[in-house]
CSV table of C-alpha atoms in Angstrom, one decimal:
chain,number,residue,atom,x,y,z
A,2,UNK,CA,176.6,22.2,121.8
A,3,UNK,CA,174.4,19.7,124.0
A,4,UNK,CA,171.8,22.0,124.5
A,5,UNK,CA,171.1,23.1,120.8
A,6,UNK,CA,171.2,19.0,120.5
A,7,UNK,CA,169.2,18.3,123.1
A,8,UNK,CA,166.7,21.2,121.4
A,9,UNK,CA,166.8,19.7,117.8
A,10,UNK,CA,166.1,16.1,118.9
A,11,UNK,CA,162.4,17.7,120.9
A,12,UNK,CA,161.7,19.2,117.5
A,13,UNK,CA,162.7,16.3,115.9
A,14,UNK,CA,160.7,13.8,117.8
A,15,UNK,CA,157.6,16.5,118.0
A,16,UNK,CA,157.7,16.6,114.2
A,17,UNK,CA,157.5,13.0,114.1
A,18,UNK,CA,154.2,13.0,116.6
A,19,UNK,CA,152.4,15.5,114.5
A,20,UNK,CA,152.9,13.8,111.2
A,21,UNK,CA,151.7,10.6,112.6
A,22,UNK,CA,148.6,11.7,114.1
A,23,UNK,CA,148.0,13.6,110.8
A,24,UNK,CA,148.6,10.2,109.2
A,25,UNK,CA,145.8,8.6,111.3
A,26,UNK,CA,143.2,11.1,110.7
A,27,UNK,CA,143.5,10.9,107.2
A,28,UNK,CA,143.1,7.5,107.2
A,29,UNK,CA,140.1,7.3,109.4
A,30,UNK,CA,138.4,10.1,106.9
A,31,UNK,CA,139.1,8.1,103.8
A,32,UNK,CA,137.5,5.0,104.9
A,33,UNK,CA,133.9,4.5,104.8
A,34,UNK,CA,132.0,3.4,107.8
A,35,UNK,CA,132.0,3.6,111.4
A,36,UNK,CA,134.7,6.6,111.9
A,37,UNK,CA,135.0,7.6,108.4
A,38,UNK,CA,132.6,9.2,105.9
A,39,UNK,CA,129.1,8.0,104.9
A,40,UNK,CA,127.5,9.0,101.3
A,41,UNK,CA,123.6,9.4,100.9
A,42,UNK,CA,121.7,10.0,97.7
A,43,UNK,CA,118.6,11.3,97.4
A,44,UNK,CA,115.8,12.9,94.9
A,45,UNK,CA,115.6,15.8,96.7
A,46,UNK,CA,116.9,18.8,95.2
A,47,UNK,CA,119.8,20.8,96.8
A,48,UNK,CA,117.5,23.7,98.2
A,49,UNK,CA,114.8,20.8,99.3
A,50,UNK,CA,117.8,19.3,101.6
A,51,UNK,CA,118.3,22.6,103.0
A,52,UNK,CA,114.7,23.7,103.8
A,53,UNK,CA,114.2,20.4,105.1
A,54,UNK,CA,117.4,20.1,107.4
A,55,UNK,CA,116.1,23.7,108.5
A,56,UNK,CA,113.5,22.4,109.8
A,57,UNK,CA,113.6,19.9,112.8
A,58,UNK,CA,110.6,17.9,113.7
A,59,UNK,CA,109.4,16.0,116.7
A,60,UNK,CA,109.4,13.0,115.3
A,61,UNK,CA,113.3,13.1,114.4
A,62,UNK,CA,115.3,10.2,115.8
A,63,UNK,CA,117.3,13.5,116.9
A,64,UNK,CA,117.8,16.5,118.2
A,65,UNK,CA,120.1,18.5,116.2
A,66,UNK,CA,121.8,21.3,114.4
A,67,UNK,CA,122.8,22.2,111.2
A,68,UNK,CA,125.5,25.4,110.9
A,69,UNK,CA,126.5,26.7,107.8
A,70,UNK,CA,130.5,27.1,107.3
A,71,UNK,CA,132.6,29.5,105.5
A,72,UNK,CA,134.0,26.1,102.8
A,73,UNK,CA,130.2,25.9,102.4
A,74,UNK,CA,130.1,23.2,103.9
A,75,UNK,CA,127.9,22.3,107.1
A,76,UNK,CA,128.5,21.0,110.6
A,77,UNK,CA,125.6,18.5,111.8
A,78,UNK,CA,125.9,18.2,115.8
A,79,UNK,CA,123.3,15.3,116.2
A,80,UNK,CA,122.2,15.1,120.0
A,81,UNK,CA,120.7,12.0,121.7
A,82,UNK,CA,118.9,12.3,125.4
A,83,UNK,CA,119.4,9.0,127.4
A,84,UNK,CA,117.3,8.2,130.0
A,85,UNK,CA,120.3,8.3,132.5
A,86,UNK,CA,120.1,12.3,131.3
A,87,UNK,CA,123.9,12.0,129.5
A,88,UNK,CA,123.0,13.3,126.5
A,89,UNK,CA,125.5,11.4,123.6
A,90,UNK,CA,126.4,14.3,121.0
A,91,UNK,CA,128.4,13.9,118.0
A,92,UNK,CA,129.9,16.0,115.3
A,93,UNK,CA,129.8,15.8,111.3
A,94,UNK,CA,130.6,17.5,108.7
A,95,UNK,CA,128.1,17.7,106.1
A,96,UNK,CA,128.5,18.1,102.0
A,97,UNK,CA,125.8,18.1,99.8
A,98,UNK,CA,126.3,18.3,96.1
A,99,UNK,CA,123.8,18.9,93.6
A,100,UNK,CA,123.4,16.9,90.5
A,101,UNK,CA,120.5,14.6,89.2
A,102,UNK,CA,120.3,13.2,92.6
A,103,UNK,CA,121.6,15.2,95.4
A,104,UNK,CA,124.7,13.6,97.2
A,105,UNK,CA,124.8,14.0,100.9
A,106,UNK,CA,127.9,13.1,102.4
A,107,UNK,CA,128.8,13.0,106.8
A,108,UNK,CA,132.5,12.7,107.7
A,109,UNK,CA,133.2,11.7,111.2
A,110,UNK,CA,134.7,15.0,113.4
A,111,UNK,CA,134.5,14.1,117.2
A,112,UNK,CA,132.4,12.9,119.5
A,113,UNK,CA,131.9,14.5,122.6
A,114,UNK,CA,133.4,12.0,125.0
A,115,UNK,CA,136.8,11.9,122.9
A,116,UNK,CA,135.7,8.3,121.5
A,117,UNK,CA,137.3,7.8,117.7
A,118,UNK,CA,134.4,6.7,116.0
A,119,UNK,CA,130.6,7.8,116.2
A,120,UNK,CA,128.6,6.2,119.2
A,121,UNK,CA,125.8,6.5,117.1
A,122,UNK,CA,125.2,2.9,115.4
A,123,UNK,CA,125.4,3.4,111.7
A,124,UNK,CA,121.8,2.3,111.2
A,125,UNK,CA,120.4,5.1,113.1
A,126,UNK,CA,122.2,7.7,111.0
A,127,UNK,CA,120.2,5.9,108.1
A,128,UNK,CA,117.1,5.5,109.3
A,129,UNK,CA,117.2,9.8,110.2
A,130,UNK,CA,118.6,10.6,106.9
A,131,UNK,CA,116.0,8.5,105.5
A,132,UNK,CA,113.4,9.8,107.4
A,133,UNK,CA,114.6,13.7,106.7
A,134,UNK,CA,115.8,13.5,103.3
A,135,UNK,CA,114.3,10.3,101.7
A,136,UNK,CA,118.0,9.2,101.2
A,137,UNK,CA,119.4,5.9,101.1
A,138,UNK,CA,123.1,5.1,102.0
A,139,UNK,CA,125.7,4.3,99.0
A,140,UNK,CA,128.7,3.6,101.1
């Protein structure tokens, strides 16, 4: 009897884990700002965005990439090079929906040192959306 006890109470108590840390991460998504999601507007139309996006530049504050995935959705890994050669990488996922103005939206999904919020300071990710997409920040 101790054993099948002592087996529910590890379920139990994993259970418990997982549903917190599911907790958290919802929370950081739903909230706007540094760890959360930013929204963009712009004039641009849907297919502009993309051909644009598709195309990286020299003059882009970053390096990055843009992958297409299966929700139709897209994953943006924007890179950084320091001068100390650590290059800072982090990870978004990228909506746009179409409308009169096109709505471009980044959600926070890692950063490659583990950090819980985008090492990127929020007015860089404006000034390269602005730059790429002529899109100004709404939230």
């Amino acid at each position: 009897m101790t054993p099948i006890f002592s087996i529910l109470a590890i379920l139990a108590a994993g259970g418990c884990i997982m549903a917190i840390l599911k907790k958290q991460a919802q929370r950081r998504q739903q909230k706007s700002g540094e760890g959360g999601f930013l929204e963009y507007r712009t004039a641009l139309a849907f297919d502009e965005c993309l051909d644009k996006l598709d195309a990286p530049a020299p003059s882009d504050e970053f390096q990055y990439t843009c992958r297409r995935q299966a929700d139709g959705g897209f994953l943006l890994n924007l890179t950084l090079h320091q001068p100390t050669n650590q290059p800072m990488d982090t990870l978004f996922s990228l909506r746009m929906d179409a409308g009169k103005e096109t709505v471009v939206t980044l959600c926070f999904v890692r950063e490659a040192f583990g950090y819980d919020r985008p090492v990127f300071p929020q007015e860089m990710l404006d000034r390269f959306l602005q730059q790429k997409l002529s899109a100004r920040r709404t939230r």
